[in-house]
CSV table of C-alpha atoms and ligand atoms in Angstrom, one decimal:
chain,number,residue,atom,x,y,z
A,1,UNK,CA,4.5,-9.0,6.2
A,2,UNK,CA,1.2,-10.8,5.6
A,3,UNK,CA,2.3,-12.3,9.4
A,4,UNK,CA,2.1,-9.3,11.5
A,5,UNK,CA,-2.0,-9.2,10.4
A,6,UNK,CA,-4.2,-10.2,13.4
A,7,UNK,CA,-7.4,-11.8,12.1
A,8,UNK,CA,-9.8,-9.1,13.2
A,9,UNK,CA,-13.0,-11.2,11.9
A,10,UNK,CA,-13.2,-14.0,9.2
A,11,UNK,CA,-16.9,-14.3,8.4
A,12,UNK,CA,-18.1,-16.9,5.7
A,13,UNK,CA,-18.6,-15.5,2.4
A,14,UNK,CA,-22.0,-16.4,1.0
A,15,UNK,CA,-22.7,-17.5,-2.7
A,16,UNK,CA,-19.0,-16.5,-3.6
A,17,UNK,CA,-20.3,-17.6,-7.2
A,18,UNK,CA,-22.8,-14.9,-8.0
A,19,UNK,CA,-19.9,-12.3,-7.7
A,20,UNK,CA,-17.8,-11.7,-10.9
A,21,UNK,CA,-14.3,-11.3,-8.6
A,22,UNK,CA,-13.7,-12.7,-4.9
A,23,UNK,CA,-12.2,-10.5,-2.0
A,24,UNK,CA,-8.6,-10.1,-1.9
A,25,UNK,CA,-8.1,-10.2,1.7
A,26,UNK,CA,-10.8,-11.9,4.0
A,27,UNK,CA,-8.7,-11.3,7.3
A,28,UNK,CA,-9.2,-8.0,7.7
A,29,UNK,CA,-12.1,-5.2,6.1
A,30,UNK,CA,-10.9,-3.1,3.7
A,31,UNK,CA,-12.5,-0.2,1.3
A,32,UNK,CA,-11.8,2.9,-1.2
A,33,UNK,CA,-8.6,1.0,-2.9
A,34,UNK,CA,-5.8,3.1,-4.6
A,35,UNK,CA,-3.6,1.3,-6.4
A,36,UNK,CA,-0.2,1.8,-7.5
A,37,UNK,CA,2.7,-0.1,-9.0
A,38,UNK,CA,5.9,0.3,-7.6
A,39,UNK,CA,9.3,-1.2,-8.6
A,40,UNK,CA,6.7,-4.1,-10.5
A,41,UNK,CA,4.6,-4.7,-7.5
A,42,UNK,CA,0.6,-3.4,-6.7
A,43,UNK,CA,0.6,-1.8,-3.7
A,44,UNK,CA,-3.2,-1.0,-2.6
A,45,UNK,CA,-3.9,2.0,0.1
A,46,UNK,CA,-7.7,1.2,1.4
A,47,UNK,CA,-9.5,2.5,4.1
A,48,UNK,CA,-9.3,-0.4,6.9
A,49,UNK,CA,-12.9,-0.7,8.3
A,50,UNK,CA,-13.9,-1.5,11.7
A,51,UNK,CA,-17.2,-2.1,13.5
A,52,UNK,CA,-17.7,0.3,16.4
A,53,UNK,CA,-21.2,0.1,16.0
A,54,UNK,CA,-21.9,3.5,15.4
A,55,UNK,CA,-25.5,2.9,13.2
A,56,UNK,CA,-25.7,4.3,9.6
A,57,UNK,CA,-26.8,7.9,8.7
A,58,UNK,CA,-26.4,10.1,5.7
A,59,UNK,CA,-23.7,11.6,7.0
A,60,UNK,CA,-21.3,8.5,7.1
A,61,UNK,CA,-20.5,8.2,11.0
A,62,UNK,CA,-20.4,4.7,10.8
A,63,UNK,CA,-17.3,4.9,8.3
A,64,UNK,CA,-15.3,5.0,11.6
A,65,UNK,CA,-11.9,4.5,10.5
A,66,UNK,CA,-9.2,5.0,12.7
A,67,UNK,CA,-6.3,3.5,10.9
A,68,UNK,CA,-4.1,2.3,7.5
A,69,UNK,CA,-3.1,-0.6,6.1
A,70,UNK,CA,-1.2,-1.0,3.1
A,71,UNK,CA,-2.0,-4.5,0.7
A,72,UNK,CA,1.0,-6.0,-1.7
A,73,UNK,CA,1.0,-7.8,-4.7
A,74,UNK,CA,3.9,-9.6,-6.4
A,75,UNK,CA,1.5,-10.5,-9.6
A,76,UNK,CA,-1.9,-11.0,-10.3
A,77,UNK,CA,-4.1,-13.8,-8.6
A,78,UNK,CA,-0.9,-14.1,-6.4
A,79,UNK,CA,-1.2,-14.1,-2.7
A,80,UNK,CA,-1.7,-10.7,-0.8
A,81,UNK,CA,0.4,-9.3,1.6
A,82,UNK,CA,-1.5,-6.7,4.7
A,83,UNK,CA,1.0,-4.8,6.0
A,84,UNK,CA,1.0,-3.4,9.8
A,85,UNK,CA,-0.2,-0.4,10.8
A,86,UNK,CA,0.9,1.9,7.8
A,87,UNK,CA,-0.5,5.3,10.3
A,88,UNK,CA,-3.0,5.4,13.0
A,89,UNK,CA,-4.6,8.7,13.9
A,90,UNK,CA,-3.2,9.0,17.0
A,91,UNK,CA,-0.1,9.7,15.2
A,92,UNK,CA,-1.7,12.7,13.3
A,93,UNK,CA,-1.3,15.9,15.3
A,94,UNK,CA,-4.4,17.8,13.9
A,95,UNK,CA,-6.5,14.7,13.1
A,96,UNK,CA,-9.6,13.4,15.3
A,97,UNK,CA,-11.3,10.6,13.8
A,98,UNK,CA,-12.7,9.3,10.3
A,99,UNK,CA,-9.7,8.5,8.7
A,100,UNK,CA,-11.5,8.0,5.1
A,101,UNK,CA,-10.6,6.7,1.9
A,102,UNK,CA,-6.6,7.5,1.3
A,103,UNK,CA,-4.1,6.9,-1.9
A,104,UNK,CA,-0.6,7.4,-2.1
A,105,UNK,CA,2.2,8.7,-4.7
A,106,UNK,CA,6.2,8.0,-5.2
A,107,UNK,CA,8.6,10.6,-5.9
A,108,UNK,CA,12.5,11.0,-5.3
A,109,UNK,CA,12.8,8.2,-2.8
A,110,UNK,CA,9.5,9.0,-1.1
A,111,UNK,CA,6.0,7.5,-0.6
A,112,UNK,CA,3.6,9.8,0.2
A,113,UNK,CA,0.1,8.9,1.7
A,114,UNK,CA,-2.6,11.3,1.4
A,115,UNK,CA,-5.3,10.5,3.8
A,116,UNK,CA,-8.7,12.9,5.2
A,117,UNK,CA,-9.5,12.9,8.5
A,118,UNK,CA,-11.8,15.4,10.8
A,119,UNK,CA,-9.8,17.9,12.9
A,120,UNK,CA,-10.6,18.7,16.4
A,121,UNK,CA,-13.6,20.8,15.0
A,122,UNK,CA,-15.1,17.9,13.0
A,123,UNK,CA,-14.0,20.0,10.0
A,124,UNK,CA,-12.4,17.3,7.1
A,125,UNK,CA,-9.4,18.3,5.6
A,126,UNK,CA,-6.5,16.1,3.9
A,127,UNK,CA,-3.0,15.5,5.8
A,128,UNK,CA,0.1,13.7,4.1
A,129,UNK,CA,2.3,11.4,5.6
A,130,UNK,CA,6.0,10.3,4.3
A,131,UNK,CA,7.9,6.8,4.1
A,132,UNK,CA,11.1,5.8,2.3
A,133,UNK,CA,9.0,2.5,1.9
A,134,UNK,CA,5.8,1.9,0.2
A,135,UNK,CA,4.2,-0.6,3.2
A,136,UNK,CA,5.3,2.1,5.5
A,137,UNK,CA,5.3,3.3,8.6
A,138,UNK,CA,3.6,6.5,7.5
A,139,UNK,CA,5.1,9.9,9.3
A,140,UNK,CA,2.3,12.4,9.2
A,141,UNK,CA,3.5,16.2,9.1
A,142,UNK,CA,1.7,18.4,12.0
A,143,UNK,CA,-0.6,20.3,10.1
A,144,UNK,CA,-2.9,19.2,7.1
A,145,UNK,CA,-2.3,20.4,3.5
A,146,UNK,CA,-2.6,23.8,3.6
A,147,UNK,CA,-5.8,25.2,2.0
A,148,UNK,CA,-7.2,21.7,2.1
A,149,UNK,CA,-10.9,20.7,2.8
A,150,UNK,CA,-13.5,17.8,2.2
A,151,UNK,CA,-12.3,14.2,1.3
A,152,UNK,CA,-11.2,11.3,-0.8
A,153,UNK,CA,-7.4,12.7,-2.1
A,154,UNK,CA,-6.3,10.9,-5.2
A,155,UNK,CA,-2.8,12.0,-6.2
A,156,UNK,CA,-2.2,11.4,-10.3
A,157,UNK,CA,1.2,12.4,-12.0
A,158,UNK,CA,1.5,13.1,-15.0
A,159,UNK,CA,4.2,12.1,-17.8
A,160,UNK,CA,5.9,15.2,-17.2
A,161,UNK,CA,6.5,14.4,-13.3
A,162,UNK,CA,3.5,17.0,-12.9
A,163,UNK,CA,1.3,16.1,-9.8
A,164,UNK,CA,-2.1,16.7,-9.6
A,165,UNK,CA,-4.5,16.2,-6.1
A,166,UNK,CA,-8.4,15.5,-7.3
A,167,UNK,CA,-10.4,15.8,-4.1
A,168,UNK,CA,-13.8,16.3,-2.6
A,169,UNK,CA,-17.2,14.6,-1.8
A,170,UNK,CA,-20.6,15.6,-0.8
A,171,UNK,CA,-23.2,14.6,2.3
A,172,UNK,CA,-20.6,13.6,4.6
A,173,UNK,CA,-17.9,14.7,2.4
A,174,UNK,CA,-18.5,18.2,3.5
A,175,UNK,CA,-17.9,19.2,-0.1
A,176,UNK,CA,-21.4,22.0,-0.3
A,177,UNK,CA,-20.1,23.5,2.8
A,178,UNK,CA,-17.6,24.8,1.0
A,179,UNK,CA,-19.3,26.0,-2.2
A,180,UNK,CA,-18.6,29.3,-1.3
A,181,UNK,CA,-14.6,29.1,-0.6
A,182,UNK,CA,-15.2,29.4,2.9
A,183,UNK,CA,-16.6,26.6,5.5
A,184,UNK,CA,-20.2,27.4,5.9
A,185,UNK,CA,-21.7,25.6,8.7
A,186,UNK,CA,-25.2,26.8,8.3
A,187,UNK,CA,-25.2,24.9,4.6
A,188,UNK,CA,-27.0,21.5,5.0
A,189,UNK,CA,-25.4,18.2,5.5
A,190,UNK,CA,-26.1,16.9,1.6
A,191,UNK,CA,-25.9,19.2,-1.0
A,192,UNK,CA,-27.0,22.6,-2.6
A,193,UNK,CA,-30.5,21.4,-3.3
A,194,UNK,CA,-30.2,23.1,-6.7
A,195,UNK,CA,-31.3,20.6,-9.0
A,196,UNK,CA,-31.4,22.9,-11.9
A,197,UNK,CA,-27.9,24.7,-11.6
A,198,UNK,CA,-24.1,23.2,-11.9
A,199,UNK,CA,-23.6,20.2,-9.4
A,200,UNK,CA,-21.0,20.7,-7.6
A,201,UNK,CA,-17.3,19.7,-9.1
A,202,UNK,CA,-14.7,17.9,-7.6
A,203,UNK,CA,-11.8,20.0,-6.8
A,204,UNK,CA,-8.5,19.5,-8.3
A,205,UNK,CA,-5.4,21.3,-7.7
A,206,UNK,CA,-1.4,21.3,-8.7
A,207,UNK,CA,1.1,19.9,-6.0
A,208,UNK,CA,4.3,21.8,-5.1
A,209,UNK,CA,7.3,20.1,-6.0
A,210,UNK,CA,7.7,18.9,-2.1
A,211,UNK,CA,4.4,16.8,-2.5
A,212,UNK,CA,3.4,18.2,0.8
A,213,UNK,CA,1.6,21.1,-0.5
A,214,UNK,CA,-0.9,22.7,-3.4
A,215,UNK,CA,1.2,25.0,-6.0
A,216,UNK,CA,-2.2,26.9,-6.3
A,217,UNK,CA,-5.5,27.3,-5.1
A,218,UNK,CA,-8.0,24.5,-5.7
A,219,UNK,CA,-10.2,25.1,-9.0
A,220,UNK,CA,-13.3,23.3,-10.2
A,221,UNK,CA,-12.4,19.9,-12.2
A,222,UNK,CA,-15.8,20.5,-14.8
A,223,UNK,CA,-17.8,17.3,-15.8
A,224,UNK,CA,-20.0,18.3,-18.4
A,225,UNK,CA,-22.7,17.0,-20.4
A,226,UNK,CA,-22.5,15.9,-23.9
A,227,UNK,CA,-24.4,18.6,-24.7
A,228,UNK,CA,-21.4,20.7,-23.3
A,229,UNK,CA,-23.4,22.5,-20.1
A,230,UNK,CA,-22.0,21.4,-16.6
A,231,UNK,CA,-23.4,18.1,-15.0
A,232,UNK,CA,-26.5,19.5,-13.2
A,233,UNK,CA,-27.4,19.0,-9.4
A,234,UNK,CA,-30.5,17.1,-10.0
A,235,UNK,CA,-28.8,14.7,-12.7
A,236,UNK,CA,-28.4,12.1,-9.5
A,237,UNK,CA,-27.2,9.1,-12.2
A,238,UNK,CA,-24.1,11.4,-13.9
A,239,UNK,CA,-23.5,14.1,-10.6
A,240,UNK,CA,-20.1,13.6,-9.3
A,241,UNK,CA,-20.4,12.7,-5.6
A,242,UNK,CA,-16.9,11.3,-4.4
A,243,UNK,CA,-14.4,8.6,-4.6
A,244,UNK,CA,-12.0,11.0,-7.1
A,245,UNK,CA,-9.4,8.9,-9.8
A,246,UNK,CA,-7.4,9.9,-12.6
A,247,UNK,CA,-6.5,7.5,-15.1
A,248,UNK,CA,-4.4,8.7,-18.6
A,249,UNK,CA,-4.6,6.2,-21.4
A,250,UNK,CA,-2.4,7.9,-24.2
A,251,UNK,CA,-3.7,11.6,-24.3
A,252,UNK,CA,-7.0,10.9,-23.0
A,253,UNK,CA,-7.4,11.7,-19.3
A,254,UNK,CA,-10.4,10.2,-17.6
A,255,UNK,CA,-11.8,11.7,-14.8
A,256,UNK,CA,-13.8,9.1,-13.0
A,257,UNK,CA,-15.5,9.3,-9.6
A,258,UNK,CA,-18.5,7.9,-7.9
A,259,UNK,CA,-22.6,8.7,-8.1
A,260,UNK,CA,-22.9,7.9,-4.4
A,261,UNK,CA,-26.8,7.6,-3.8
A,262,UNK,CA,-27.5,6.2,-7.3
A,263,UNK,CA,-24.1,3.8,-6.8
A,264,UNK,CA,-22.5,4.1,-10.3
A,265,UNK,CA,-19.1,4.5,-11.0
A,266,UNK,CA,-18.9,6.9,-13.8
A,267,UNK,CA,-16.1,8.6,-16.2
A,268,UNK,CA,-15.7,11.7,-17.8
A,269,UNK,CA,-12.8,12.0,-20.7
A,270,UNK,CA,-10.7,15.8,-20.7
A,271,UNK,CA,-8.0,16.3,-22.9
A,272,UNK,CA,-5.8,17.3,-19.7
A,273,UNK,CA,-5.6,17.3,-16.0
A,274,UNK,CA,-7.7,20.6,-15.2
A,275,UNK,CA,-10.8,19.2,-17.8
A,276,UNK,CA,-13.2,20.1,-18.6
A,277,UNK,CA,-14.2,16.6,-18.7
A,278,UNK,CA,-17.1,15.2,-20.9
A,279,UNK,CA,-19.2,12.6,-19.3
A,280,UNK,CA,-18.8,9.9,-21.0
A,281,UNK,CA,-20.2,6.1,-19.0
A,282,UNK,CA,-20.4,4.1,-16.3
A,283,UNK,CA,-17.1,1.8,-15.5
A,284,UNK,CA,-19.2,-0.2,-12.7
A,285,UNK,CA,-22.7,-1.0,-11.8
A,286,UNK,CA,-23.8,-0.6,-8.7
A,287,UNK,CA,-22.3,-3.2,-5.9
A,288,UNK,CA,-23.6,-4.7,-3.1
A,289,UNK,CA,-23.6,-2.1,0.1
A,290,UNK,CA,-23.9,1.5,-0.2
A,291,UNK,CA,-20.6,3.1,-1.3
A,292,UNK,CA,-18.7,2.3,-4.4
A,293,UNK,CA,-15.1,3.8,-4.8
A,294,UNK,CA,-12.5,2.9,-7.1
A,295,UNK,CA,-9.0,3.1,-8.9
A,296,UNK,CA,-7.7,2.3,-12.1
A,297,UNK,CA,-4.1,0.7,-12.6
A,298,UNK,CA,-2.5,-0.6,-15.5
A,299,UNK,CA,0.4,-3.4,-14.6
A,300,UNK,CA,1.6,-6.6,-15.8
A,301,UNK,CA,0.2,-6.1,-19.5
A,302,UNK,CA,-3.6,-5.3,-18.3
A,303,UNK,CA,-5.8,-2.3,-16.8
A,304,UNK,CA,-6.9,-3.3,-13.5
A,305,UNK,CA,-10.5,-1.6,-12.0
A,306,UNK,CA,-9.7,-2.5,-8.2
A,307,UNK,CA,-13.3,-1.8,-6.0
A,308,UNK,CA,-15.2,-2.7,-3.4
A,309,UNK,CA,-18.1,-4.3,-2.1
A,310,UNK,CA,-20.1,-6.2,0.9
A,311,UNK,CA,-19.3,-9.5,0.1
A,312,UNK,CA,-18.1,-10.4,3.5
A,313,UNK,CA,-20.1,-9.1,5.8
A,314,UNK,CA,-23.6,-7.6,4.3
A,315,UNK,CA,-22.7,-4.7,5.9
A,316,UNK,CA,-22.6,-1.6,4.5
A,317,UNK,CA,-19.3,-0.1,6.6
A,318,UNK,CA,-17.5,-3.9,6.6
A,319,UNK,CA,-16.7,-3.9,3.1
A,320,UNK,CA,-13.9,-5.5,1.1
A,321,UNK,CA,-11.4,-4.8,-1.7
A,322,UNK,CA,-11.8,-6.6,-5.1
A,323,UNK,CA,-9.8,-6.4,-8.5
A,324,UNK,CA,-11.0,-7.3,-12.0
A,325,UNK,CA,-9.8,-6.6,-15.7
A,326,UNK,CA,-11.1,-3.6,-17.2
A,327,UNK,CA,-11.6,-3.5,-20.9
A,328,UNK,CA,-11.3,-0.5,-23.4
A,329,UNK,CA,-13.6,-0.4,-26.5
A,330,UNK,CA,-11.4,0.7,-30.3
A,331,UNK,CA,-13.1,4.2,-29.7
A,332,UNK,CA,-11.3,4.7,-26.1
A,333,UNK,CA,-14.7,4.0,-24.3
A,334,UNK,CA,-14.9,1.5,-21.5
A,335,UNK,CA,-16.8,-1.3,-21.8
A,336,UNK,CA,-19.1,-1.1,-17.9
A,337,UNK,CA,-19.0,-4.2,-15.7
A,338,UNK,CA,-21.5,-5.6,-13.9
A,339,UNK,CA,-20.4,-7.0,-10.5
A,340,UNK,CA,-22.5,-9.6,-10.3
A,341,UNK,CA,-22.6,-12.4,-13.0
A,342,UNK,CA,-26.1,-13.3,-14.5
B,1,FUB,O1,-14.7,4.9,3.3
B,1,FUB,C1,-15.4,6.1,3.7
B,1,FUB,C2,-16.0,6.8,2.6
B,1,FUB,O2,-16.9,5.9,1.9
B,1,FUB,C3,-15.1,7.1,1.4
B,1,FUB,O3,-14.3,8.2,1.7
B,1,FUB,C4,-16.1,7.3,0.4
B,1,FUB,O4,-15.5,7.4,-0.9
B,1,FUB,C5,-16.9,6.1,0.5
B,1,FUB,O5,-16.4,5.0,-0.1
């Protein structure tokens, strides 16, 4: 498979010392990983980044994605397979453009990839796509997931074959648009500008046995303070922004997510899917570039933080996918990593 990838760029990585892990593919710019083990392997679903020199705003229009590709593993440090084309926007009836950070899920001989894209109104919502194999090709159903809005899907399951969707994202995310149920175009392109109320919450909702749709309406996932009051709007350093990822370590769910415009990658610890989750850390310091977006994985004896950063190119939409151990204190907390060595 790792022949059908076209070099795209291969530009030189500089100081590839100061950096506590090393791309895992240099042929090709990749971001947002979501990893998953299948049948022993890591399969990783990352948004494939291209230049089309659109500048950077607030609003992410240079994240102008048009495309998948899916990344294998057969163990760790081995070499990494890039799939083809896993499923291209023109293949997705409803989408435009912007096809933003995706994941995936397994179940009954299926692979699912959930993937956001704008529709023809510039409005992001989430679409799924189906494959009997995990590398794909990825067939995307006409219509996005019903009742679906904002960004960055990531699709847990639960020990009881329970699926859950964690979703959302603000600024270009579209997430305050929607802070009243309904799309609000006249709400401002960042967020509430309420510093003193309840930031807004990532969304979560449960997934119909088909994997195709929400069993219910999406309801708030609640971070909240140690003091036991939501997150607030203002608390830039501990707000969830985006970049949604569920990861159960025996009965502890962590809720973890990304601060956008202070760059941490943070975790909040629930004693089931809905939360409410406590803020509890950061996982991951801020990288080099803007965005910082995340999954956890545990395979081949070890949990796995896979992330991203500008490595390659020094550019904040040409970033590239990295993977490094992540550590759990006695006490179930996570000891934070600092992506650059000192
Ligand atoms: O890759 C585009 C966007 O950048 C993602 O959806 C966000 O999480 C951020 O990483």
């Amino acid at each position: 498979i790792a022949g059908c990838s076209k070099p795209e760029e291969a530009p030189k990585a500089q100081e590839t010392d100061k950096y506590i892990a090393q791309p895992l593919v240099t042929e090709i710019f990749t971001a947002d990983p979501s990893a998953h083990v299948f049948d022993g392997k890591l399969y990783i679903y990352p948004s494939h980044d291209i230049d089309t020199g659109i500048p950077d705003d607030d609003l992410g229009n240079q994240y102008a994605m048009r495309d998948y590709r899916v990344l294998e593993l057969d163990k760790p440090g081995g070499k990494v397979a890039i799939g083809p084309v896993a499923l291209d926007v023109d293949d997705v009836p409803w989408a435009s453009k912007s096809m933003w950070a995706p994941d995936a899920a397994y179940k009954d001989g299926t692979y699912f990839l959930y993937f956001p894209a704008k529709d023809k109104d510039g409005i992001f919502r989430i679409g799924v796509a189906t494959s009997d194999t995990p590398m794909g090709p990825f067939k995307a159903e006409p219509e996005p997931i019903k009742s679906s809005f904002s960004m960055d899907p990531a699709v847990f399951t639960d020990d009881d074959g329970t699926s859950y969707m964690y979703f959302g994202g603000i600024w270009g995310g579209q997430l305050q648009k929607w802070a009243s149920g309904k799309y609000d175009p006249s709400i401002g392109d960042v967020d509430l500008k309420q510093d003193d109320k309840p930031a807004l919450m990532p969304k979560v909702a449960k997934m119909a046995p088909d994997m195709k749709e929400f069993a219910e309406a999406p309801r708030d996932a609640m971070i909240l303070d140690t003091n036991g009051k939501p997150v607030l709007g203002g608390d830039h350093d501990k707000r969830f922004f985006e970049a949604s990822w569920m990861y159960r370590r025996g009965g502890k769910y962590y809720f973890t997510y990304s601060t956008g415009d202070t760059h941490f990658l943070n975790y909040a610890i629930g004693d089931n899917p809905y939360g409410p989750f406590t803020y509890t850390g950061h996982i991951l310091l801020p990288v080099q570039g803007w965005t910082s977006h995340h999954s956890i994985v545990d395979w081949d004896g070890k949990t796995w933080l896979l992330f991203h950063d500008t490595q390659l190119s020094g550019k904040n939409h040409l970033r590239n996918v990295k993977m490094t151990e992540l550590h759990f204190n006695a006490d179930g907390t996570i000891q934070t990593i600092d992506p650059f060595k000192h």
